[in-house]
Tab-separated table of C-alpha atoms in Angstrom:
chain	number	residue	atom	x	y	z
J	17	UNK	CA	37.557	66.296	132.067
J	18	UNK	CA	39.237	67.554	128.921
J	19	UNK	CA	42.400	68.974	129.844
J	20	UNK	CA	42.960	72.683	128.156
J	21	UNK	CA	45.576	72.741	125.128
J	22	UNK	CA	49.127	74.400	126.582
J	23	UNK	CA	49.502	77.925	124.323
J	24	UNK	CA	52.275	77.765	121.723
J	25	UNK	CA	55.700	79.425	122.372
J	26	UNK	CA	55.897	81.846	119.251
J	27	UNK	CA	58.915	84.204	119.088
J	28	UNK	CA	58.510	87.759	117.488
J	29	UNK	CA	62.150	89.239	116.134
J	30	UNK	CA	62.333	93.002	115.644
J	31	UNK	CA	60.184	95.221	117.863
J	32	UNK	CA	59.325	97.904	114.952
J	33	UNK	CA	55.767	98.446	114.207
J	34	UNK	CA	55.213	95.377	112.516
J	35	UNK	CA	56.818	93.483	115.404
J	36	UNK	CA	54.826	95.406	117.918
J	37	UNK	CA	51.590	94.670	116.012
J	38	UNK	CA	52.433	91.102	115.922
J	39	UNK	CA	53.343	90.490	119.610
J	40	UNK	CA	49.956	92.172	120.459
J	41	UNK	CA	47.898	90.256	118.594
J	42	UNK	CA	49.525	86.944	119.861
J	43	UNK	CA	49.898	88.616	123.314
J	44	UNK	CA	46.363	86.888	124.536
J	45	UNK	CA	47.107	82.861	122.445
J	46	UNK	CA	50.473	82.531	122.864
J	47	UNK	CA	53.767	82.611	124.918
J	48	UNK	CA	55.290	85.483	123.190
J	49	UNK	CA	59.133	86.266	123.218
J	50	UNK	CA	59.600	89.299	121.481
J	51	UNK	CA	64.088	89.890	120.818
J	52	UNK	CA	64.953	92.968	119.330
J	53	UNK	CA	68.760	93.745	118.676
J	54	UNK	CA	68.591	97.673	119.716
J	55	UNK	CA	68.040	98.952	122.954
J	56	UNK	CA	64.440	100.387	122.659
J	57	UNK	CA	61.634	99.221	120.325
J	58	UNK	CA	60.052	101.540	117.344
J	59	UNK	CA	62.287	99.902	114.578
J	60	UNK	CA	62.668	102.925	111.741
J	61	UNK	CA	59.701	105.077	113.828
J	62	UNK	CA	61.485	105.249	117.104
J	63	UNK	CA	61.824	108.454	119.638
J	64	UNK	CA	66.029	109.306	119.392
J	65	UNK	CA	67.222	108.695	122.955
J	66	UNK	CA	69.709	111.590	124.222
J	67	UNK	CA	72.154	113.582	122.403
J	68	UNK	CA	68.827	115.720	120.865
J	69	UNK	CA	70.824	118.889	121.195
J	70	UNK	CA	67.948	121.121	122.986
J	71	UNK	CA	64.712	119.695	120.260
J	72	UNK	CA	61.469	119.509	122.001
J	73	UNK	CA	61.733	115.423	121.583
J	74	UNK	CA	62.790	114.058	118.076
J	75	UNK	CA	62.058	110.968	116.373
J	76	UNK	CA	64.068	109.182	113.739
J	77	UNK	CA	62.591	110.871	111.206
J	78	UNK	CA	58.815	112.694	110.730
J	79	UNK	CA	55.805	110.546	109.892
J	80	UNK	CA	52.931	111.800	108.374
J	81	UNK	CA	49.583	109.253	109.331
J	82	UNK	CA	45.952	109.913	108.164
J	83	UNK	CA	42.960	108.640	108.978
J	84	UNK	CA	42.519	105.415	106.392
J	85	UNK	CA	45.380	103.859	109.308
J	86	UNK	CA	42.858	101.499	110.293
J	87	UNK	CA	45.323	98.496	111.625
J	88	UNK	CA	47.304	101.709	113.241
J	89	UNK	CA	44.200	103.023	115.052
J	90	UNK	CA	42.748	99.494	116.002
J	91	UNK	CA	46.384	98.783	117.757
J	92	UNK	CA	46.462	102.199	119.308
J	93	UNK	CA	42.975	100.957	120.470
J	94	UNK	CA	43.653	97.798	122.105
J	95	UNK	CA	47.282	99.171	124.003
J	96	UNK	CA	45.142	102.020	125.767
J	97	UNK	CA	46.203	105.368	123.377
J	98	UNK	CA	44.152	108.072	123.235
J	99	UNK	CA	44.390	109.162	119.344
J	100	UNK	CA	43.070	112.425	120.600
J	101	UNK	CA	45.713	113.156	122.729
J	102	UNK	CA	48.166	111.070	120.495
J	103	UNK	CA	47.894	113.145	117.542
J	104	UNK	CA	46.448	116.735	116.135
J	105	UNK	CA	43.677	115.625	113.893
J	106	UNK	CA	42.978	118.114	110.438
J	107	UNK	CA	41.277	117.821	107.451
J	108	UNK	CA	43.367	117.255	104.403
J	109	UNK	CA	44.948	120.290	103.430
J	110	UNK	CA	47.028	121.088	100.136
J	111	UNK	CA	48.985	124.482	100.902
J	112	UNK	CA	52.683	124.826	98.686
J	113	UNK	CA	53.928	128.160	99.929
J	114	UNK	CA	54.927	129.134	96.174
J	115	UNK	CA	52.055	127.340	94.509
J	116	UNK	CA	48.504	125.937	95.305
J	117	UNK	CA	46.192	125.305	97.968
J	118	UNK	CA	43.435	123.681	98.512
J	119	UNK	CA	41.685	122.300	101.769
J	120	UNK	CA	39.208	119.258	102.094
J	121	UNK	CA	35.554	120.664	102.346
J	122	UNK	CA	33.092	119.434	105.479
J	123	UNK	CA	31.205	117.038	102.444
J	124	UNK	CA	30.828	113.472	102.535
J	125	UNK	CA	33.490	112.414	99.800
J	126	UNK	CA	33.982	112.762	97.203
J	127	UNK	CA	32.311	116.102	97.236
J	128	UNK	CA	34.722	116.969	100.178
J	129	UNK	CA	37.641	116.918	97.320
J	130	UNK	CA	35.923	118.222	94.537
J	131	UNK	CA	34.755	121.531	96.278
J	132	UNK	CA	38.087	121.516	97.812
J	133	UNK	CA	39.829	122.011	94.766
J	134	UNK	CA	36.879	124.667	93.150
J	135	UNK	CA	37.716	127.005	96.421
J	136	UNK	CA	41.209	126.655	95.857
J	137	UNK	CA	43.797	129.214	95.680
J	138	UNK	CA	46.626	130.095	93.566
J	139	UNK	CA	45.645	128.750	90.821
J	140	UNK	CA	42.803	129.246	87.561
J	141	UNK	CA	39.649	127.515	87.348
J	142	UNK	CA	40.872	125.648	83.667
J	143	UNK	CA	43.518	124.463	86.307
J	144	UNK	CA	41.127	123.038	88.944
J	145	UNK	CA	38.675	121.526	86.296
J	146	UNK	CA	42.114	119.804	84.938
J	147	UNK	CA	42.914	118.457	87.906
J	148	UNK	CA	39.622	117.330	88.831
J	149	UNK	CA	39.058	115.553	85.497
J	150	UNK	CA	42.730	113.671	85.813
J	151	UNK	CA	41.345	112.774	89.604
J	152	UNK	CA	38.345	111.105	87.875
J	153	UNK	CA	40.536	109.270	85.144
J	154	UNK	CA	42.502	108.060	87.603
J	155	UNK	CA	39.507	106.176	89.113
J	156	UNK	CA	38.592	104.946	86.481
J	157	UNK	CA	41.909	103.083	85.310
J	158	UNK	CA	41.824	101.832	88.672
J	159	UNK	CA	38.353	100.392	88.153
J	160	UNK	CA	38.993	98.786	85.146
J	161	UNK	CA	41.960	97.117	86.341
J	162	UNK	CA	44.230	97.943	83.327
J	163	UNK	CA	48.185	96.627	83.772
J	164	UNK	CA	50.121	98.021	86.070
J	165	UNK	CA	52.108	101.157	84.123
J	166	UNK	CA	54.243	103.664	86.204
J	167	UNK	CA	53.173	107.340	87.520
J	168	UNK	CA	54.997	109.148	84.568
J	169	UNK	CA	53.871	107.126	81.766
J	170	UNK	CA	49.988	108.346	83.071
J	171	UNK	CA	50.937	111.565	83.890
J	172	UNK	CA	52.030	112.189	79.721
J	173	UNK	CA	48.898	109.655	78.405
J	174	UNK	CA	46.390	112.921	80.070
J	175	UNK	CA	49.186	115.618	78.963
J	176	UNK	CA	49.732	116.876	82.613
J	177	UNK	CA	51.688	119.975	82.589
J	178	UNK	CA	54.981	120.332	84.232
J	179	UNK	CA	53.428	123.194	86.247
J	180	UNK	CA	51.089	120.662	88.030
J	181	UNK	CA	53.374	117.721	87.852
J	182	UNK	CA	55.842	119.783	90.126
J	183	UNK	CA	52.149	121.151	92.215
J	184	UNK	CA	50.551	118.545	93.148
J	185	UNK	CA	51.307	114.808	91.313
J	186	UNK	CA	55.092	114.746	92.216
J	187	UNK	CA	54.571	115.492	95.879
J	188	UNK	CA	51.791	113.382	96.072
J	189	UNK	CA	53.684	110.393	94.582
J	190	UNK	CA	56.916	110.736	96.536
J	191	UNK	CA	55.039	111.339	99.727
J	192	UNK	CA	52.855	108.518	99.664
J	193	UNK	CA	55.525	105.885	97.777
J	194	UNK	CA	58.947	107.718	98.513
J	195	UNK	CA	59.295	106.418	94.787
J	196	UNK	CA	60.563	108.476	91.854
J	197	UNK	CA	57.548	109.190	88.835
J	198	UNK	CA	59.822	106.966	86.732
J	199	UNK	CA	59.651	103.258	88.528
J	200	UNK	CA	56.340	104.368	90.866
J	201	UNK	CA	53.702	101.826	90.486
J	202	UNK	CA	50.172	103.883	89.597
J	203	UNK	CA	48.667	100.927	90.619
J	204	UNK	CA	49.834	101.290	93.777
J	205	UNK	CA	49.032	104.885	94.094
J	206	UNK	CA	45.650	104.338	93.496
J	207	UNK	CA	45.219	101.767	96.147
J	208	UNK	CA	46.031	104.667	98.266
J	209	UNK	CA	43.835	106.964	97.284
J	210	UNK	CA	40.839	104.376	97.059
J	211	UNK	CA	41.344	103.485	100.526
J	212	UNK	CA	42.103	106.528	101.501
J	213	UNK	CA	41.484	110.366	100.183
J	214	UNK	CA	38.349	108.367	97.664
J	215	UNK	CA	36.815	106.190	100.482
J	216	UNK	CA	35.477	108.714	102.943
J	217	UNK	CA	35.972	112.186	104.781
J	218	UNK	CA	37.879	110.601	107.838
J	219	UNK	CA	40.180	108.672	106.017
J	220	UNK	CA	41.775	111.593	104.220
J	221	UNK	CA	42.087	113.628	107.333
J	222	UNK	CA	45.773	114.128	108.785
J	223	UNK	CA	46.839	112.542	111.540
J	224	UNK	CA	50.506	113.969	113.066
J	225	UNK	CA	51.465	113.097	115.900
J	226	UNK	CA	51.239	115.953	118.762
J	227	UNK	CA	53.666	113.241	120.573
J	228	UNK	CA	56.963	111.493	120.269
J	229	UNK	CA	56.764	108.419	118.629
J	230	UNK	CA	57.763	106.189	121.336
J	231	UNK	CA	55.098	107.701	123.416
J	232	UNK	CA	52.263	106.752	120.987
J	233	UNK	CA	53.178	103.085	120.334
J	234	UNK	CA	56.369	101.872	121.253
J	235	UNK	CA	55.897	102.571	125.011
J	236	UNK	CA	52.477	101.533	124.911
J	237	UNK	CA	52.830	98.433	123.338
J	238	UNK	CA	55.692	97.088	125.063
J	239	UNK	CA	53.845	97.970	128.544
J	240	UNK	CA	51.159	96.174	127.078
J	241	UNK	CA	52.859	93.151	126.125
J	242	UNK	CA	55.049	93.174	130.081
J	243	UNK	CA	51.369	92.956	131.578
J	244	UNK	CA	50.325	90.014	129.547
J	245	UNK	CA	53.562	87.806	130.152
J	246	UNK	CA	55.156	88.591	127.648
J	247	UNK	CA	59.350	88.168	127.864
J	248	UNK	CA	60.791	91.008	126.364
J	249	UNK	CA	64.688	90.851	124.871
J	250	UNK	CA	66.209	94.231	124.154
J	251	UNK	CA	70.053	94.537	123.038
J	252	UNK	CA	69.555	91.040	122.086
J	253	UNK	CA	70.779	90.229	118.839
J	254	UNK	CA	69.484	86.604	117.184
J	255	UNK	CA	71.468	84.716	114.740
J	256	UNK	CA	70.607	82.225	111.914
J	257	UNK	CA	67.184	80.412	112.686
J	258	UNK	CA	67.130	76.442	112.735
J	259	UNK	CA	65.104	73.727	112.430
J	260	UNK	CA	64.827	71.108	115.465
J	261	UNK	CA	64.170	67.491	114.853
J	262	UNK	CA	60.792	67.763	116.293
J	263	UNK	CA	59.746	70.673	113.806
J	264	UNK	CA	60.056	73.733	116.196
J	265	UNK	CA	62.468	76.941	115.550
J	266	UNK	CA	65.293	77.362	117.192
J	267	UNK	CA	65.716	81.248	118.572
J	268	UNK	CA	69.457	81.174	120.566
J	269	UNK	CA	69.370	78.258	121.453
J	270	UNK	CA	65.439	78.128	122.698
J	271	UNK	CA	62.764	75.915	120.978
J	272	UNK	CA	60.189	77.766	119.501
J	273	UNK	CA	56.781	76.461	118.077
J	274	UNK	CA	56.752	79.405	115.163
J	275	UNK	CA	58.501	82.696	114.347
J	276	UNK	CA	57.732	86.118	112.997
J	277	UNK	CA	60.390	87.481	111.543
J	278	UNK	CA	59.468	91.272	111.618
J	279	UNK	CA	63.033	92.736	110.442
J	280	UNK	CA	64.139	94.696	107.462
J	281	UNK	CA	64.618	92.458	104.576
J	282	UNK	CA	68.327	92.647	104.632
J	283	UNK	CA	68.511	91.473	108.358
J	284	UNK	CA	65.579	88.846	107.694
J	285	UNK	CA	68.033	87.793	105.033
J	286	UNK	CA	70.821	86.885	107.387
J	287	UNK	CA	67.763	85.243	109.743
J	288	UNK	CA	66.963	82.279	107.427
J	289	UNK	CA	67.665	79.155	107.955
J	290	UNK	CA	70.717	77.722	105.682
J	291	UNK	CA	68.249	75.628	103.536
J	292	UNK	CA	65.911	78.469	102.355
J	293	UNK	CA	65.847	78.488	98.622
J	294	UNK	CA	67.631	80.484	96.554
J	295	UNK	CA	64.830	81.861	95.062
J	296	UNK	CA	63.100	83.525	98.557
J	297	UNK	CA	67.062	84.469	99.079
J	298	UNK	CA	67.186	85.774	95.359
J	299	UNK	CA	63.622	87.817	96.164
J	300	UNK	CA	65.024	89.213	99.666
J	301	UNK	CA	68.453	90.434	97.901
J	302	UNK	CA	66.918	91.847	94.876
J	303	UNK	CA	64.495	94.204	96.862
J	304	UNK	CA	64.872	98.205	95.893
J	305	UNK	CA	65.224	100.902	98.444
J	306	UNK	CA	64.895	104.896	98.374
J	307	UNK	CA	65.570	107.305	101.030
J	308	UNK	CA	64.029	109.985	103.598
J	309	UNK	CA	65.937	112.596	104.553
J	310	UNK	CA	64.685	114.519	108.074
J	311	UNK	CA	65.804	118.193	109.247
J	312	UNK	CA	65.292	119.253	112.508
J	313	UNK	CA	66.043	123.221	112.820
J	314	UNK	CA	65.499	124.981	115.941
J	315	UNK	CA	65.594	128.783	115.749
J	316	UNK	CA	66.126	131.367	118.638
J	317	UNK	CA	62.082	133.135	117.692
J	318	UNK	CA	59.083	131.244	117.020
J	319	UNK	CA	58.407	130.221	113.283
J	320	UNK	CA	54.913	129.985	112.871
J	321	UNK	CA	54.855	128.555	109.460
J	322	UNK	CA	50.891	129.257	107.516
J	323	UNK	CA	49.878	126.302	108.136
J	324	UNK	CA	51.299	123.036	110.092
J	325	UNK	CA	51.990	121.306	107.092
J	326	UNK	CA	53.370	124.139	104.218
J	327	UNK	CA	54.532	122.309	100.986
J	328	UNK	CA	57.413	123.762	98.403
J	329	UNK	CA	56.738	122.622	94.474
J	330	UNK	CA	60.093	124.010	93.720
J	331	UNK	CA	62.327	123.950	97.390
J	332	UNK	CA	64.353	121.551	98.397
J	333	UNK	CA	62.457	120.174	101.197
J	334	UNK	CA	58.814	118.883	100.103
J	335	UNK	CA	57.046	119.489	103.285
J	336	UNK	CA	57.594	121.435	106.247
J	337	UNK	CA	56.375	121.016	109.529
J	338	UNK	CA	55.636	124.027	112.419
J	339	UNK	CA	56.062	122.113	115.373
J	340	UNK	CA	54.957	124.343	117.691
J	341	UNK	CA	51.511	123.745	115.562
J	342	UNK	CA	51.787	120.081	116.730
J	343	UNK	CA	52.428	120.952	120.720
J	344	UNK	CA	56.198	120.824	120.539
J	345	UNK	CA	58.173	124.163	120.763
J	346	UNK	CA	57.289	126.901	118.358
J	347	UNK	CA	60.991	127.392	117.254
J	348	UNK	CA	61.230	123.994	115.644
J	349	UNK	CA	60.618	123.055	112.293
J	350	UNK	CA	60.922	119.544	110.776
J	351	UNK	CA	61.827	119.334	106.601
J	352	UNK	CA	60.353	116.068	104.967
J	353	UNK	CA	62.550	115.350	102.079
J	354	UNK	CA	61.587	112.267	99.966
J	355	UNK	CA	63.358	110.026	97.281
J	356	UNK	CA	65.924	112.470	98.656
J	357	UNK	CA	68.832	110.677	96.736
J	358	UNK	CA	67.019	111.904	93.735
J	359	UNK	CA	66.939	115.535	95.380
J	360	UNK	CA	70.297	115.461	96.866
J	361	UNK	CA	72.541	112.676	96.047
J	362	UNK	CA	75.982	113.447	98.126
J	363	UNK	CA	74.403	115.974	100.094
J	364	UNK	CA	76.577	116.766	103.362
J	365	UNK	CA	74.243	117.592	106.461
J	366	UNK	CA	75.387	121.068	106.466
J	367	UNK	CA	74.176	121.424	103.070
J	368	UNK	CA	71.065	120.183	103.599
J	369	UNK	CA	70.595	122.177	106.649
J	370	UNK	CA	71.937	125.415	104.631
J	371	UNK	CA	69.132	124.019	101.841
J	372	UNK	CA	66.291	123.635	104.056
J	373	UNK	CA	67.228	126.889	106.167
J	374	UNK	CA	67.035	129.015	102.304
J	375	UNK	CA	63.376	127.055	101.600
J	376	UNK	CA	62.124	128.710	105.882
J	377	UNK	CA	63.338	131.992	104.673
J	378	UNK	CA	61.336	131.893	101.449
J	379	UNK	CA	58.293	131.510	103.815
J	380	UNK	CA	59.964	133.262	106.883
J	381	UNK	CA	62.146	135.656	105.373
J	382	UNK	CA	63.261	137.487	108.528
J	383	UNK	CA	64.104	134.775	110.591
J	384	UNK	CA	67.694	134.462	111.560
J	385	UNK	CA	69.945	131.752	111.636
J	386	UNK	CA	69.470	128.179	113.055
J	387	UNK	CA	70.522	127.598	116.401
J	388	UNK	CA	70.496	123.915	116.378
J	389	UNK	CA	69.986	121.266	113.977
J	390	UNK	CA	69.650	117.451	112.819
J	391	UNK	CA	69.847	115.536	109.904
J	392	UNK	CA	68.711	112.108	109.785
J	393	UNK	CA	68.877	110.279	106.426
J	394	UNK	CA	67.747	106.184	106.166
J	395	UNK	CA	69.005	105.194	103.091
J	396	UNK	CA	67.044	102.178	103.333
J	397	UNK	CA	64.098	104.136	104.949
J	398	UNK	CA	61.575	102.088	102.200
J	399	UNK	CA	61.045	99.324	99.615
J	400	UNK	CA	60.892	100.367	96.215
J	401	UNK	CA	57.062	100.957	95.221
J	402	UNK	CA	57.849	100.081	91.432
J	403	UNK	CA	55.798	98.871	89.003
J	404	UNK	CA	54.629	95.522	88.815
J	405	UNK	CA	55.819	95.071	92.207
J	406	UNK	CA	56.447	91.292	93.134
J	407	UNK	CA	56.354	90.213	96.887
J	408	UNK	CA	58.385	86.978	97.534
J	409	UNK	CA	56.753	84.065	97.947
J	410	UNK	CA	56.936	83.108	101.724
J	411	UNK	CA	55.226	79.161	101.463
J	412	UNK	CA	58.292	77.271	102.293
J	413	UNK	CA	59.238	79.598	105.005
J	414	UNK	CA	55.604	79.405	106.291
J	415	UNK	CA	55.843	75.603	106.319
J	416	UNK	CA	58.624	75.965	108.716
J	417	UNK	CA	56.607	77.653	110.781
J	418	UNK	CA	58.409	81.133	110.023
J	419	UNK	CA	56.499	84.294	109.281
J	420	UNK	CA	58.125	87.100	107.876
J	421	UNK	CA	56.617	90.642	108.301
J	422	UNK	CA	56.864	94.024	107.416
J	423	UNK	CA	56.022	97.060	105.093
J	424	UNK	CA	57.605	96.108	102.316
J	425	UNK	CA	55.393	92.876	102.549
J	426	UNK	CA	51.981	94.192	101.977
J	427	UNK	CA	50.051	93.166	98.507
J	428	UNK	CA	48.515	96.517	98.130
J	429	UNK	CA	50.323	99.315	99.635
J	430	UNK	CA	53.382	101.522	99.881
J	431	UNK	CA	55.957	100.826	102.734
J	432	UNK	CA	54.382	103.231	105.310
J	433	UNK	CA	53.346	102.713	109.221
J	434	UNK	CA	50.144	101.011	108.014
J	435	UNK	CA	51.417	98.409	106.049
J	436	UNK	CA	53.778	97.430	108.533
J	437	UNK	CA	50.830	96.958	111.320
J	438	UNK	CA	48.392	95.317	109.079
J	439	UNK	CA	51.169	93.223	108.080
J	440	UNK	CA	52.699	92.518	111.565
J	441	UNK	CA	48.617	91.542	112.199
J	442	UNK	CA	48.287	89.238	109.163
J	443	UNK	CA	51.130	87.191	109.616
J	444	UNK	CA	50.491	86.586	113.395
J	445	UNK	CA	46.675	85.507	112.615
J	446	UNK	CA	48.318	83.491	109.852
J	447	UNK	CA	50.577	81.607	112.369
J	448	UNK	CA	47.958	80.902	115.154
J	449	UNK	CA	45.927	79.528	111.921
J	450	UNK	CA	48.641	77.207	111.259
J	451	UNK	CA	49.078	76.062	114.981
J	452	UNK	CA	45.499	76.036	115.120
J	453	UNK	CA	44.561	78.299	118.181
């Protein structure tokens, strides 16, 4: 009788959302160790743990999904979430309190855009035709598949005015790639929007989480992964990886048969073993980063902003969010403030909370004066989505059975949610290729 093959012992570092995806999908062909260095899982998307002063649950910082998340969704899926009851589901929406709106039509796409934009307000129908033409150039560089060139340099080739630069593209751009016009890749923008607002209805429709984050996936999951075997390591901090004689990878002090190293690049950095060339080193080190800036303000009367998302072309804050719109309390709003070293740079808290407090009034101009508040600013909340954008190449470190993953990994998009499960997914099915389960 043939005797069944043992599973492989694979270690997963970092228990973000690219660790997370990873362990699951190794969760039923492997041994799975999963270490992560803080005390709860989530990575950059994790629920804040005490200390909230009074908010209605806050994250480290507001995400934004939609419904192209496929890897998201399937993961969501397979841990037992409910998306319903995970997160309010709309159709795309455009609405800048001081400048246009426009709402996704029920049409399959791309007619759901296009009359979208016609039935827009705030602002003239030589405006929407404008906007609708650029939309169609746009697909067609993509489809052509010119070089790489960056969102500005596109932006002047079809003459767009500053007017809609500051309306629509800008916001666009800095939401989906947190990446100034400048250095953003329009190749990369594109891939976006093709797999996203361009493929079909769904997969432009918002998805915001009606729940703290570490109730929709970081919870889940790591129940998930306790019911399957799995031996989870929190507050456990793992130093440089090694090579044993035999081939495996040492994890403190443990033989391992592979790795995924599912860290931000500057801790996957200190992970590698002493031997990795100086050229994946030289990739790692020379990766870009821009920052997200998050306010939480929670006033003593509801807010009840016009709609749950309300955009400013010319406030400080790009985006704000009515919680109470999203099943938290209706006194809290949360400000979304991209590339916000461009916006900001040397911005205390108090003067972004003064800032963000002037762009509510604007909308909300007799509400009084914030009783609470939070400012949470990653300064290494993303990779760089620049132009001709090149990923390191990970062959050596894949012959030593060591997998790195994470957002700023992905060959097509931005460092968002998405790319960090799709690439916590690919590297995992690339490692039980390897090992041959």
């Amino acid at each position: 009788m043939k005797q069944k093959k043992a599973m492989p012992k694979i270690a997963v570092i970092g228990a973000g959302w690219a660790g997370l995806a990873a362990a699951v999908r190794l969760s039923d062909k492997a041994q799975v160790s999963l270490f992560e260095a803080g005390k709860q899982a989530g990575g950059r998307a994790r629920t804040l743990r005490g200390g909230v002063d009074g908010f209605d649950k806050l994250d480290n910082g507001q995400h934004i999904l939609v419904g192209a998340y496929h890897g998201v969704r399937s993961v969501l899926k397979q841990i037992g979430v409910d998306s319903e009851q995970a997160f309010v589901q709309l159709p795309m929406q455009w609405y800048l309190a001081d400048s246009i709106r426009f709402k996704a039509a029920v049409l399959p796409a791309p007619l759901h855009i296009v009359a979208g934009v016609l039935f827009g307000r705030q602002f003239a129908f030589a405006e929407k035709i404008k906007l609708l033409n650029d939309m169609q150039g746009l697909k067609k560089w993509a489809s052509v598949q010119l070089p790489d060139i960056s969102v500005a340099d596109w932006l002047n080739s079809r003459r767009i005015s500053r007017e809609m630069t500051a309306s629509f593209w800008q916001p666009l751009v800095w939401g989906a790639l947190n990446t100034p016009l400048e250095q953003a890749s329009l190749r990369m923008l594109t891939n976006v929007l093709n797999d996203g607002v361009w493929a079909d209805k769904q997969g432009s429709d918002y998805w915001l989480p009606r729940q703290d984050l570490g109730a929709i996936m970081a919870d889940p999951a790591t129940m998930y992964l306790e019911k399957r075997g799995c031996s989870l390591h929190f507050g456990k901090r793992v130093g440089q990886l090694s090579q044993h004689e035999n081939g495996s990878v040492i994890v403190d002090g443990e033989c391992f048969d592979a790795v995924i190293v599912a860290v931000a690049p500057y801790h996957a950095l200190a992970l590698m073993p002493s031997e990795t060339p100086e050229f994946i080193q030289a990739a790692y080190r020379n990766i870009q980063y821009h920052v997200i800036t998050t306010v939480y303000l929670r006033y003593a009367e509801a807010v009840n902003l016009p709609a749950v998302m309300t955009g400013l072309a010319y406030g400080t804050a790009q985006w704000l969010l009515d919680r109470g719109k999203l099943g938290f309390s209706e006194r809290e709003v949360a400000a979304v403030i991209s590339v916000s070293n461009a916006v900001g740079e040397g911005y205390s808290n108090d003067e972004w909370i003064r800032r963000v407090h002037a762009d509510i009034k604007q909308i909300c101009p007799h509400i009084g004066v914030p009783l609470a508040s939070r400012v949470i600013t990653e300064k290494r909340a993303t990779a760089a989505s620049t132009v001709n954008r090149s990923l390191p190449d990970l062959a050596w470190l894949h012959h030593q059975k060591i997998y790195p993953a994470g957002d700023y990994l992905h060959p097509r998009y931005p460092a968002t949610l998405e790319a960090a499960v799709q690439s916590g997914l690919a590297s995992a099915s690339l490692c039980l290729n390897d090992l041959n389960c």
